[in-house]
Coordinates of C-alpha atoms and ligand atoms in Angstrom, one line a residue:
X1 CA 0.0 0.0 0.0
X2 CA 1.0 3.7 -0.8
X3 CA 2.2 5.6 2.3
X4 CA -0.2 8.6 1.0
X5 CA -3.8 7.9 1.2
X6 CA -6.4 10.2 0.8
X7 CA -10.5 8.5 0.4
X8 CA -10.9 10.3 -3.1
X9 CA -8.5 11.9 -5.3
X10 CA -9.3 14.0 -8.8
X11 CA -6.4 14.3 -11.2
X12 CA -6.9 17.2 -13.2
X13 CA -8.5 20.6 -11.9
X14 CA -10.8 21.5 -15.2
X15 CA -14.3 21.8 -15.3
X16 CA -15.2 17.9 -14.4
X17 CA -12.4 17.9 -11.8
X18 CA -13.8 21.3 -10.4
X19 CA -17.0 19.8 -10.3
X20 CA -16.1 16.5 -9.1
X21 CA -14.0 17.9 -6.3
X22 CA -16.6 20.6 -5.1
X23 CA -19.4 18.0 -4.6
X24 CA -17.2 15.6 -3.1
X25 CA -16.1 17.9 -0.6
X26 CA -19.6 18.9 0.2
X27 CA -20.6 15.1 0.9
X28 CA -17.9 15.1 3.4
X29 CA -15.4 13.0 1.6
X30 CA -12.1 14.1 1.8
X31 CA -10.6 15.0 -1.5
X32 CA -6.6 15.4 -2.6
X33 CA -6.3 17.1 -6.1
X34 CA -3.4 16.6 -8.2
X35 CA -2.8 19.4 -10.5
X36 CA 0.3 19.1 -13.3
X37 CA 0.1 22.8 -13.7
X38 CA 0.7 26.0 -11.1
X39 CA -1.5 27.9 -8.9
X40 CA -2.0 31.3 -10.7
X41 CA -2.1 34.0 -7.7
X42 CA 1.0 35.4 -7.5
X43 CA 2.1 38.3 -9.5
X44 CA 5.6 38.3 -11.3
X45 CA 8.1 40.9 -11.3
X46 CA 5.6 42.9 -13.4
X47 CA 3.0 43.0 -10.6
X48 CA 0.9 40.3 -12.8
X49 CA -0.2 37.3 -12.6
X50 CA 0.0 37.0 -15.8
X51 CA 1.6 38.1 -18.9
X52 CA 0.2 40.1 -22.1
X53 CA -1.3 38.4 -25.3
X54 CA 0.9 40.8 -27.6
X55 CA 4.3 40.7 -25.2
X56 CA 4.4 36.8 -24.5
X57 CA 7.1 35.8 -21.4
X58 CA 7.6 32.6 -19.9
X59 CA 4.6 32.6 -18.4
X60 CA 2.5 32.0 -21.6
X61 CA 3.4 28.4 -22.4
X62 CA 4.1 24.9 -21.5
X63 CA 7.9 24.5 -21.3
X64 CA 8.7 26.0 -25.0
X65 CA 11.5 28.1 -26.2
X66 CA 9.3 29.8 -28.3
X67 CA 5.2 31.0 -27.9
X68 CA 3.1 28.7 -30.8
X69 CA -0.2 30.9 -31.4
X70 CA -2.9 30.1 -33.1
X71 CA -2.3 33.4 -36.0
X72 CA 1.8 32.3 -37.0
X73 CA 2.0 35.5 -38.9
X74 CA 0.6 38.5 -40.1
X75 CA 0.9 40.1 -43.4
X76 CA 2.9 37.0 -43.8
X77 CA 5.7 38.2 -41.4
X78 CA 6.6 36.4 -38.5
X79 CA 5.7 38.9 -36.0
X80 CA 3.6 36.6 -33.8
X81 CA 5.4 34.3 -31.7
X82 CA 8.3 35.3 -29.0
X83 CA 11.2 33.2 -28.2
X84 CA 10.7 32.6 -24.1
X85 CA 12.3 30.8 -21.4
X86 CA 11.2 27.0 -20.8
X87 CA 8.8 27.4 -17.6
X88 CA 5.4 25.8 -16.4
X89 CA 3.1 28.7 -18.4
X90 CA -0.3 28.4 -18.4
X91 CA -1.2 27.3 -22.2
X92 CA -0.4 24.3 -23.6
X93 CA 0.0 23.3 -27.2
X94 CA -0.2 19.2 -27.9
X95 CA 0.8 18.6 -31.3
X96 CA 0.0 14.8 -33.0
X97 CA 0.9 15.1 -36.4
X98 CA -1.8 16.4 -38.4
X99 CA -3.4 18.0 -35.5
X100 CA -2.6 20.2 -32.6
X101 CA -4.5 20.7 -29.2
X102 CA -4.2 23.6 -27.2
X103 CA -5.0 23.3 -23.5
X104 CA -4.8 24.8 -20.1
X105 CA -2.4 23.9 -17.4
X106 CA -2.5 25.2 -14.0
X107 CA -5.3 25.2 -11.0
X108 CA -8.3 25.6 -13.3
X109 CA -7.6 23.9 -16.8
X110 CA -9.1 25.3 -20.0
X111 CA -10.8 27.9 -17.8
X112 CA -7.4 30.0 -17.4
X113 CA -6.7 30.4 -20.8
X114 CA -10.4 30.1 -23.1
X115 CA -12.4 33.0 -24.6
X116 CA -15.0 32.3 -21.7
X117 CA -17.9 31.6 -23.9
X118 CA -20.9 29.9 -21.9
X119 CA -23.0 28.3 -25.0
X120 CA -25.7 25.7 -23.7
X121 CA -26.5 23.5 -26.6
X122 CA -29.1 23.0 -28.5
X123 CA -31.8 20.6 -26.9
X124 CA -32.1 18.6 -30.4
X125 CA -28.5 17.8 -31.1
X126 CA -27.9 17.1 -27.4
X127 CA -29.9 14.7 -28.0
X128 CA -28.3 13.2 -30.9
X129 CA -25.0 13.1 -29.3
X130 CA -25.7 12.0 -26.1
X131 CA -29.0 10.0 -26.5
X132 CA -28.8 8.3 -23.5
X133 CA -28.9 11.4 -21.0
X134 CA -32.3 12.5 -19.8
X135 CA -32.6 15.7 -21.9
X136 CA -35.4 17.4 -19.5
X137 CA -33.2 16.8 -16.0
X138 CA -30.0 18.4 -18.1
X139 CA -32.6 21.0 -19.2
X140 CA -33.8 21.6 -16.2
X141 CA -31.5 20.9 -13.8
X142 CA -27.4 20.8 -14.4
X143 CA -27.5 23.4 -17.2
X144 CA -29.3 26.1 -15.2
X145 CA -27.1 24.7 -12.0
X146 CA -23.7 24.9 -14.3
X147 CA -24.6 28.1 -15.5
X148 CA -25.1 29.7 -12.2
X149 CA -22.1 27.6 -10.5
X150 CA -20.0 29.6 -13.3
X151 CA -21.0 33.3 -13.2
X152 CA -22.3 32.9 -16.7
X153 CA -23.8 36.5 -17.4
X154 CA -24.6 38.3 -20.7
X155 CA -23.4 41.8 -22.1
X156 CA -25.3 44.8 -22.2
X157 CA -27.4 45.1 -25.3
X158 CA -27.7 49.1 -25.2
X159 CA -23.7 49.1 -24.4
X160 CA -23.0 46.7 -26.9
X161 CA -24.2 48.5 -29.4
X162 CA -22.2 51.9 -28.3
X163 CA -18.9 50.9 -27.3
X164 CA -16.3 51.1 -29.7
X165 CA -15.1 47.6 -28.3
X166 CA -17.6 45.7 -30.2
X167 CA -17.5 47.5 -33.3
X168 CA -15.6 44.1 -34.5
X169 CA -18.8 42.3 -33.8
X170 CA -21.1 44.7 -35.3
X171 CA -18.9 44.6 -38.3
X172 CA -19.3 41.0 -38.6
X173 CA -22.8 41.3 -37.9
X174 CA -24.0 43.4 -40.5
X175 CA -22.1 41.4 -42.9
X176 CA -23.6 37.8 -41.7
X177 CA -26.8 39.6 -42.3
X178 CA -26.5 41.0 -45.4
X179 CA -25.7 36.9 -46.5
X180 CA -29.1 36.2 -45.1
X181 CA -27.3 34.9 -41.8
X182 CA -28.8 35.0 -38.7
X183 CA -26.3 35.5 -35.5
X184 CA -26.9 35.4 -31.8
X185 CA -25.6 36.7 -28.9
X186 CA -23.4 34.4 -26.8
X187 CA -23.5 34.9 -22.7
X188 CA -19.9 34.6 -20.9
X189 CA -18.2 34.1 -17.4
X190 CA -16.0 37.0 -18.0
X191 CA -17.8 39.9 -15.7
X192 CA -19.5 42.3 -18.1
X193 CA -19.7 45.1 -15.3
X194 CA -16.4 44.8 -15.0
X195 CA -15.8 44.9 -18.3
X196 CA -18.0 48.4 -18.8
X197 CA -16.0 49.6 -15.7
X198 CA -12.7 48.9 -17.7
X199 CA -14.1 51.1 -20.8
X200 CA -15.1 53.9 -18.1
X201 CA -11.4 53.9 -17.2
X202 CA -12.8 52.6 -13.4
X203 CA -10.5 49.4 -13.3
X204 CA -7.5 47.5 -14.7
X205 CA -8.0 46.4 -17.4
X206 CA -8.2 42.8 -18.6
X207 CA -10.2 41.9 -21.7
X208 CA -10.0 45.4 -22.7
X209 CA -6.3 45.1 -22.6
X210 CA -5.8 42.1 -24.9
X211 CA -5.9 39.7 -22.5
X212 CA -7.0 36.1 -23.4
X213 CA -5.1 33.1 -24.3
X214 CA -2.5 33.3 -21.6
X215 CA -4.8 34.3 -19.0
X216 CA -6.9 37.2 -17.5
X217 CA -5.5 39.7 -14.8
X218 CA -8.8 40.4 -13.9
X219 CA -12.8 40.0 -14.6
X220 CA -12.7 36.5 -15.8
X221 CA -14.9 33.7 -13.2
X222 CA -12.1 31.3 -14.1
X223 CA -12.7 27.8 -11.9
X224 CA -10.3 28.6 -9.0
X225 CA -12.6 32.0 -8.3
X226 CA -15.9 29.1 -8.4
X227 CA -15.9 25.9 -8.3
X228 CA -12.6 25.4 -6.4
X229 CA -12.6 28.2 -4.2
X230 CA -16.1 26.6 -2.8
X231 CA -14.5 23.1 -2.5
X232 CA -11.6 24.7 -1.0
X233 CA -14.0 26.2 1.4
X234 CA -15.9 22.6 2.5
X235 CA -12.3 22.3 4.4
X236 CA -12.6 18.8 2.7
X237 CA -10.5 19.6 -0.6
X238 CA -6.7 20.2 -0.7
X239 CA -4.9 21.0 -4.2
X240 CA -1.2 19.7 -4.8
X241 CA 0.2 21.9 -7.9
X242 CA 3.2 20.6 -10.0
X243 CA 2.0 17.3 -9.7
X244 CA 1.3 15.1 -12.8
X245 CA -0.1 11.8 -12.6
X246 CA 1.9 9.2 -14.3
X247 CA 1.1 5.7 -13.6
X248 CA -2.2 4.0 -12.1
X249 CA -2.6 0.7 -10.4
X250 CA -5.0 -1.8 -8.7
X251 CA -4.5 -1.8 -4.8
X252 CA -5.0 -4.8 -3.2
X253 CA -8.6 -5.0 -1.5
X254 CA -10.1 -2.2 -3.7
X255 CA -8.8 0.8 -4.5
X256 CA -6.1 2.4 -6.4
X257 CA -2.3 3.5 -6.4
X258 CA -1.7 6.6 -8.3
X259 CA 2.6 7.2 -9.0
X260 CA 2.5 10.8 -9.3
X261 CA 5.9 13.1 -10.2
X262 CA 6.3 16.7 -8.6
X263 CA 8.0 19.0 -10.6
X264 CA 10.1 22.2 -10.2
X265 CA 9.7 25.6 -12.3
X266 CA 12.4 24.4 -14.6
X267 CA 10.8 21.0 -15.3
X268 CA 12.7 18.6 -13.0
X269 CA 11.7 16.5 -11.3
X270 CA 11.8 16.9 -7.3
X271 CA 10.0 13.9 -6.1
X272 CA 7.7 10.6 -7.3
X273 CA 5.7 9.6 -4.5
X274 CA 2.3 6.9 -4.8
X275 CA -0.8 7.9 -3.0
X276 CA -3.4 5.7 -2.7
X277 CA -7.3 6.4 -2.5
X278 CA -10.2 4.3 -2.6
X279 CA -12.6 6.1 -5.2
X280 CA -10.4 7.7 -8.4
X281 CA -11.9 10.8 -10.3
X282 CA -10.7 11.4 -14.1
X283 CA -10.5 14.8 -14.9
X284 CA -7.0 15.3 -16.9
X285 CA -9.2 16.8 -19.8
X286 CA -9.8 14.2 -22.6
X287 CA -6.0 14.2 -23.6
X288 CA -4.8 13.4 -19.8
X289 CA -7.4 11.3 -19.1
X290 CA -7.6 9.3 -22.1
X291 CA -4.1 8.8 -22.2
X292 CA -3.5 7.8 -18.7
X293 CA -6.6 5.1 -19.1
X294 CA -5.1 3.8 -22.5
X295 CA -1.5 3.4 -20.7
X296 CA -2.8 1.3 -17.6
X297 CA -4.8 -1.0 -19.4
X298 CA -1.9 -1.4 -22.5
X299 CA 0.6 -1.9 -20.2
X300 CA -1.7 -4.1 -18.0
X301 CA -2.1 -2.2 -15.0
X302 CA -5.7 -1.8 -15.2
X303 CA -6.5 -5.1 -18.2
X304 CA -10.3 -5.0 -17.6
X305 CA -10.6 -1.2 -18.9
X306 CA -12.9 -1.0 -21.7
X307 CA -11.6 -1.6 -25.4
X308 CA -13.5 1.4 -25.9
X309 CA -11.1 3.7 -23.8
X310 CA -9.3 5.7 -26.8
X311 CA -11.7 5.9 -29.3
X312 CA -14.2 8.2 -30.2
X313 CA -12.3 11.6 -30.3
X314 CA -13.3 14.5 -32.3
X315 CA -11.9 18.5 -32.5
X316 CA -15.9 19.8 -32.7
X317 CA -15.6 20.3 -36.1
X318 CA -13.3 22.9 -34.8
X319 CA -12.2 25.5 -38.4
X320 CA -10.6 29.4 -37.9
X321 CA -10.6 31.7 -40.8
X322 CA -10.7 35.2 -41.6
X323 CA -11.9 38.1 -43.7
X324 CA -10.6 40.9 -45.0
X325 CA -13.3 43.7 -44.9
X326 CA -13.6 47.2 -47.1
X327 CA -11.4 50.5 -45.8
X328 CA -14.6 51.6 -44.7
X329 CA -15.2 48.9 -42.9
X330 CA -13.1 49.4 -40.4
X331 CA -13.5 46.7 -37.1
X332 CA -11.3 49.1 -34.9
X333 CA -7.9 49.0 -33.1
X334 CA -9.6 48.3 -29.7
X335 CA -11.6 45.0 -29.6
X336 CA -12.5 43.1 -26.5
X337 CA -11.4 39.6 -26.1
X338 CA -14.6 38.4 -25.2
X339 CA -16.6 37.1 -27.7
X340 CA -20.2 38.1 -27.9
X341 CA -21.7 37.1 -31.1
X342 CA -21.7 34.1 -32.9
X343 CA -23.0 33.5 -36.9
X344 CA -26.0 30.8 -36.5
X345 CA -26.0 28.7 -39.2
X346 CA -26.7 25.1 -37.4
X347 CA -29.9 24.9 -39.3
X348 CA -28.5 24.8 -42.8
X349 CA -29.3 20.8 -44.0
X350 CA -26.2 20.4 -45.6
X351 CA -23.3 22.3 -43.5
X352 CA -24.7 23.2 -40.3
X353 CA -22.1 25.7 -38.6
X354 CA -21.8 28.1 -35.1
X355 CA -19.4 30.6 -36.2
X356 CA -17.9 32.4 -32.9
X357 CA -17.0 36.2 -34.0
X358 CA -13.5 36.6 -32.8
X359 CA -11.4 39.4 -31.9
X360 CA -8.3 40.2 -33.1
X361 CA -7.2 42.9 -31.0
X362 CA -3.8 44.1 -31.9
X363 CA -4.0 48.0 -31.2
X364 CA -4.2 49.0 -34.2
X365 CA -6.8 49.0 -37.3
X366 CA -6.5 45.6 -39.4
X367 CA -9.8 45.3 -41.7
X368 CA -9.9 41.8 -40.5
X369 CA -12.9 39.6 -39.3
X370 CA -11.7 36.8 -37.4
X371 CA -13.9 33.4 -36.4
X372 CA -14.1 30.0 -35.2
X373 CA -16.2 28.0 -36.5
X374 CA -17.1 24.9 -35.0
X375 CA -18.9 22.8 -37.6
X376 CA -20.5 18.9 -37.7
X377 CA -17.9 16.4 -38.7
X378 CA -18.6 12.8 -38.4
X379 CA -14.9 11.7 -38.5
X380 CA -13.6 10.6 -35.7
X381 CA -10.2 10.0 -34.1
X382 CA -8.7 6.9 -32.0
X383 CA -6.1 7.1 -29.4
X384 CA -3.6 4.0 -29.3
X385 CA -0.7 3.2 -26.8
X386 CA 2.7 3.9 -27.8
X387 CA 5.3 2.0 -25.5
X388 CA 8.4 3.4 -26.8
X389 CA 7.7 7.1 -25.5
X390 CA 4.9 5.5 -23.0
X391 CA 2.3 7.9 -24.5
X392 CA -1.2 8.3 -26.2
X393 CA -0.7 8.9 -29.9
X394 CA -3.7 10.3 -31.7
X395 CA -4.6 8.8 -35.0
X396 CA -5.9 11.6 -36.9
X397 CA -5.1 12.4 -40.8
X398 CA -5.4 15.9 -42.3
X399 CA -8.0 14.4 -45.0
X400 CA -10.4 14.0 -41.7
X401 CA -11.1 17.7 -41.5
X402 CA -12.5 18.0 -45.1
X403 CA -15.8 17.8 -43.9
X404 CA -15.5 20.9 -41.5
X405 CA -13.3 23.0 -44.3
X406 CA -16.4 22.0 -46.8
X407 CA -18.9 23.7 -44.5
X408 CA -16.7 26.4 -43.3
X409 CA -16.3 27.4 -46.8
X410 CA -19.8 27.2 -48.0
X411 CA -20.8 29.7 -45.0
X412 CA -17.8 31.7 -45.2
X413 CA -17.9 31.7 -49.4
X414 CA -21.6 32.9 -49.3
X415 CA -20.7 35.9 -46.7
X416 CA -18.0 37.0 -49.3
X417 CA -19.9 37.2 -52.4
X418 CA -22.6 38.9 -50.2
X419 CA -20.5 41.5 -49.4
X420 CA -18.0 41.5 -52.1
X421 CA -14.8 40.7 -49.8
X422 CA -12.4 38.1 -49.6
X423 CA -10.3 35.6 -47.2
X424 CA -7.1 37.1 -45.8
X425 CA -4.0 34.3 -46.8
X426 CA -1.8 36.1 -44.4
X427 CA -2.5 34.6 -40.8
X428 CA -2.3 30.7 -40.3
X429 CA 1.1 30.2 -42.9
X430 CA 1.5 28.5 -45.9
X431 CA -1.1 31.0 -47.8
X432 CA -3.9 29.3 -45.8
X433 CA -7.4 30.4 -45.7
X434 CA -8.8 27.8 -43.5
X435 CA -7.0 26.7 -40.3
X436 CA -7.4 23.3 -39.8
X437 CA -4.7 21.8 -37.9
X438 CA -5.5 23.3 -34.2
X439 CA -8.3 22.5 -32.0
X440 CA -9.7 24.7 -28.1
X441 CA -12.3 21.8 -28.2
X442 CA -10.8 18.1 -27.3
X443 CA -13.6 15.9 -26.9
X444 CA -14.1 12.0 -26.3
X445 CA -11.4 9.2 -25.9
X446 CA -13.8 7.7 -23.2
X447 CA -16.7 8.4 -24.2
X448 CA -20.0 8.0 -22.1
X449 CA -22.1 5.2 -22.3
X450 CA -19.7 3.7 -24.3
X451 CA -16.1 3.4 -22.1
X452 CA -17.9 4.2 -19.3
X453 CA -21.5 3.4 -17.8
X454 CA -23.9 5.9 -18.4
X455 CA -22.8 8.5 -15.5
X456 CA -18.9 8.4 -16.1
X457 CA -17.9 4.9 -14.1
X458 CA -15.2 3.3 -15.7
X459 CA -16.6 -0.2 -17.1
X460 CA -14.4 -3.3 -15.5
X461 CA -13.0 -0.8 -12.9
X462 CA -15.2 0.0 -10.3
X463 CA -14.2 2.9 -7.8
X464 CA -12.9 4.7 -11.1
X465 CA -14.7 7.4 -12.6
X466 CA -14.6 10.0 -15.7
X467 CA -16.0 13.2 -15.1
X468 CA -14.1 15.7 -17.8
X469 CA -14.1 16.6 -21.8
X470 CA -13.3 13.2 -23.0
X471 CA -17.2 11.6 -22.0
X472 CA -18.7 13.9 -24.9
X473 CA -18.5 11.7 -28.3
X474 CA -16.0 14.7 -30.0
X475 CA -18.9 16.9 -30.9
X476 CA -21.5 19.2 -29.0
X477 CA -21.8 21.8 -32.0
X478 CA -21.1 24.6 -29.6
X479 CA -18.2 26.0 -27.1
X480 CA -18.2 23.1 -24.8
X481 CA -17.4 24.0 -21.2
X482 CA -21.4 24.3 -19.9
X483 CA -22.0 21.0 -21.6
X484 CA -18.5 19.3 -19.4
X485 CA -19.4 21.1 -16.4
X486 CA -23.7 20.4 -16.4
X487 CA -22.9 16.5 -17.6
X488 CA -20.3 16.4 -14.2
X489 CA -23.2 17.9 -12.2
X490 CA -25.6 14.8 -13.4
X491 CA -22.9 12.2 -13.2
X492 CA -21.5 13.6 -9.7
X493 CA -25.0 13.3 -8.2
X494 CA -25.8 10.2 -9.0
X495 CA -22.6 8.7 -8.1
X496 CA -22.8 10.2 -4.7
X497 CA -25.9 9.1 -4.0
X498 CA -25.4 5.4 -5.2
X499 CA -21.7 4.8 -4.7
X500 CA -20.4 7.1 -1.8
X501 CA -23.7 6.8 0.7
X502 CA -22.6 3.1 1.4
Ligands
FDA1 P1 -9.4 20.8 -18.8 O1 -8.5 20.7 -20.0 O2 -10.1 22.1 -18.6 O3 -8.6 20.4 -17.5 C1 -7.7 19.3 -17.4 C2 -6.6 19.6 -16.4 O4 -5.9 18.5 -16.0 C3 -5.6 20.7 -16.8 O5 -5.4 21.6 -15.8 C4 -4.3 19.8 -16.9 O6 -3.1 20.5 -16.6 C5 -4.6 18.7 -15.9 N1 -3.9 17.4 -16.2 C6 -3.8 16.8 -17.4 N2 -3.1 15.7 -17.3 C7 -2.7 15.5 -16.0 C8 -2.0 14.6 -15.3 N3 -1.5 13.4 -15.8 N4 -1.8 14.8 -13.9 C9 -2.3 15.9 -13.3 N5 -3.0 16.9 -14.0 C10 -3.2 16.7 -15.3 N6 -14.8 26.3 -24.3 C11 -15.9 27.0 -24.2 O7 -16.9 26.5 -23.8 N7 -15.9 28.4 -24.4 C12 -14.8 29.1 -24.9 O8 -14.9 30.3 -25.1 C13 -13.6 28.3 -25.1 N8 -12.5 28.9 -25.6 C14 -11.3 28.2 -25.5 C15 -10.1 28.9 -25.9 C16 -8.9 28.2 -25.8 C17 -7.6 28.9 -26.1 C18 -8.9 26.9 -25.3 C19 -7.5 26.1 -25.2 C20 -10.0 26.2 -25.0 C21 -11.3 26.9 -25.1 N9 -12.4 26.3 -24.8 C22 -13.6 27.0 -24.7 C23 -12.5 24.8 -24.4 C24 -12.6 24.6 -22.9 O9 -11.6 25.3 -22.2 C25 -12.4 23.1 -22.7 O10 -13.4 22.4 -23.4 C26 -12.4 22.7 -21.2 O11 -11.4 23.3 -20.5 C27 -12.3 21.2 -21.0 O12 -12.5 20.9 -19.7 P2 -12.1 19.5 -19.0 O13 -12.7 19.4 -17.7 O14 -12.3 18.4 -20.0 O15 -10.5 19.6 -18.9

């Protein structure tokens, strides 16, 4: 037995971990979180936590030498990206091959580093993707609950419609429009008080400042300000930072062993110590969880995991592309970084899209109309064991996209000739139009229902649970986080009322 023990540990401290931890820690269990990534409260020598969008330091990235945005270049030039010092920075960039993955590290996951957009999804393609969840008690129940649990909250319409901040947005608006587009506005987590108290010249300034990507200073209800800050608060819940979960085991009479590596700031590392716990929560995002799952049962630490742990991943259709507007169309050279708008297009019966207007805010006028669209792919990816590097290696070809760069385009084409403008070929490199080899949106890899039972337990391990991303079968056909965080809400409940009460 490990000389650590702890009744329930989370690995991961995302939206399912947050969940997961916060309602354990309310039951009374107690609850050791093991967090690869930092704590992100203390300032650096700049006084912030941390660093700018447009002056990347070390703080920006996962142990690079060099920044790797999403835009490589503008007007072709390589203008972007920084060289930086290897250090534990707050965004992540996976890269398998054809595709990349960007993710959060540090207490709080994706929620550090996303765009903050709270999008429910629609009730009818819920329903096709996840058939076997009760659609009224989501409905009713864990979307409302995840929604409130998060601070989601909704702009201004009178101020949108002023503030030079969003003129990006009306831009794109009135050009959607024109195509016979409908769009919608899209609530957030980021505080839009705030946010007008930032344009009043009140407050710091966060979004308002080009913050996004690499974290918010200030105004954004990332997880550690919710979730974890309230299952810190049960007194149940303790988070270990710098901790990454490597190796998981059987313990003999129940339970598992977790070996689990503590790192430094420069990447060493410092100690590998087991801790043992009787009830095992997966919330390493579908990446870390999947992988971790696919290692102990390939190297047959866990043999009676599911065959179906590894498959089922998909990027949510994910596409970016830009447009380059007329002179007197101009988007403005201060843009918020919260998005607020998104191009509805879902109906359409051949390429059903959500287009996310983005912002591009670089200080100074561009003429370019920036979005993510997440579109409705069928393909999907597999993750298999690789022992020489002992990692998950994601089987994904470039030909898989086509069916998101097909719909992108038919959207994005009909917008042009509406409005008589064209792509810009400047951003992504390599004359690209349509960015197709990056996901935000990682879903599946133990998919629900499917590697699991229908509420996230681990079939042929019992005691182990999935609670993150990878349950959703790698589309939801909007920003995903409400869907991750509501679907933990359902699962939790159930399981501590069935599993825990005993
Ligand atoms: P999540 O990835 O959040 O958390 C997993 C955590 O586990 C991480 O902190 C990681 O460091 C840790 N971990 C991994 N392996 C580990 C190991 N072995 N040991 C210990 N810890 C480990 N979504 C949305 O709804 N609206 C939006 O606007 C955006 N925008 C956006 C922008 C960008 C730039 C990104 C990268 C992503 C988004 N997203 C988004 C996506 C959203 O952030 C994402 O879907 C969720 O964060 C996924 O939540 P999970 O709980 O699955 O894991």
């Amino acid at each position: 037995p490990a000389a650590d023990r702890a009744p329930a540990v989370v690995i991961g401290s995302g939206y399912g971990a947050a969940v997961a931890a916060l309602r354990l820690g309310q039951a009374g269990v107690r609850t050791v979180v093991l967090e690869m990534g930092r704590l992100w409260d203390t300032p650096g020598p700049d006084g912030k936590i941390f660093c700018r969008t447009i002056e990347p330091d070390q703080r920006s990235m996962w142990f690079r030498n060099r920044t790797e945005a999403p835009l490589s270049t503008f007007l072709w030039l390589d203008v972007v990206n920084r060289r930086i010092d290897p250090y534990p920075g707050v965004l992540d960039r996976v890269a398998y091959g054809d595709m990349s993955v960007y993710v959060g590290r540090g207490v709080g996951g994706g929620s550090l580093v996303n765009g903050g957009m709270a999008v429910t999804p629609r009730r009818d393609y819920f329903s096709e993707v996840l058939p076997q969840v009760d659609a009224a008690g989501m409905y009713e129940t864990y979307f409302p609950r995840a929604r409130r649990m998060l601070g989601v909250n909704d702009v201004d319409q009178a101020w949108f419609e002023s503030t030079e901040w969003y003129r990006f947005s009306r831009v794109s608006r009135k050009h959607a429009h024109r195509a016979g587009l409908g769009t919608v506005f899209v609530p957030n987590v980021y505080d839009f008080d705030y946010m007008r108290r930032e344009a009043a010249g009140e407050v710091p300034k966060s979004a308002l400042a080009g913050e996004v990507l690499y974290g918010n200073n200030h105004g954004k209800r990332s997880l550690d300000k919710t979730y974890l800050a309230d299952a810190l608060a049960t007194g149940k819940v303790t988070i270990e930072t710098m901790s990454r979960v490597r190796a998981i085991r059987r313990e003999a009479g129940g339970g598992y062993v977790l070996t689990v590596e503590r790192s430094d700031d420069t990447g060493r590392v410092v100690e590998t110590k087991e801790i043992g716990c009787g009830r095992l929560f997966l919330g390493a995002g579908s990446l870390g969880t999947t992988e971790l799952l696919l290692r102990a049962r390939e190297t047959g630490a866990l043999p009676d995991l599911h065959p179906e742990v590894g498959q089922g991943w998909g990027h949510n259709g994910n596409v970016m592309t830009a447009r380059a507007n007329h002179l007197w169309d101009t988007v403005g050279a201060r843009q918020s970084t919260m998005p607020v708008l998104g191009i509805d297009d879902w109906n359409n019966p051949v390429h059903p899209v959500f287009a996310e207007i983005a912002p591009l805010p670089m200080g100074l006028e561009h003429w370019i109309s920036l979005y993510l669209a997440i579109t409705k792919n069928p393909e999907r990816g597999a993750f298999v064991y690789d022992a020489a590097t002992d990692s998950a290696k994601l089987n994904w070809t470039r030909s898989q996209n086509e069916p998101s760069v097909d719909a992108a385009r038919s959207l994005f084409d009909r917008l042009n000739r509406a409005n008589s403008t064209i792509y810009r070929y400047d951003l992504f490199g390599g004359n690209r139009v349509f960015a197709d080899d990056f996901t935000y949106h990682p879903l599946g890899g133990c998919v629900l229902g499917r590697a699991t039972d229908g509420y996230g337990r681990a079939k042929g391990c019992p005691g182990l649970y999935v609670v993150d991303g990878s349950l959703v079968p790698g589309s939801i056909g909007v920003n995903p986080f409400v869907t991750i965080t509501a679907l933990a809400e359902r699962n939790m409940e159930r399981i501590i009322q069935e599993d825990l009460a005993a």
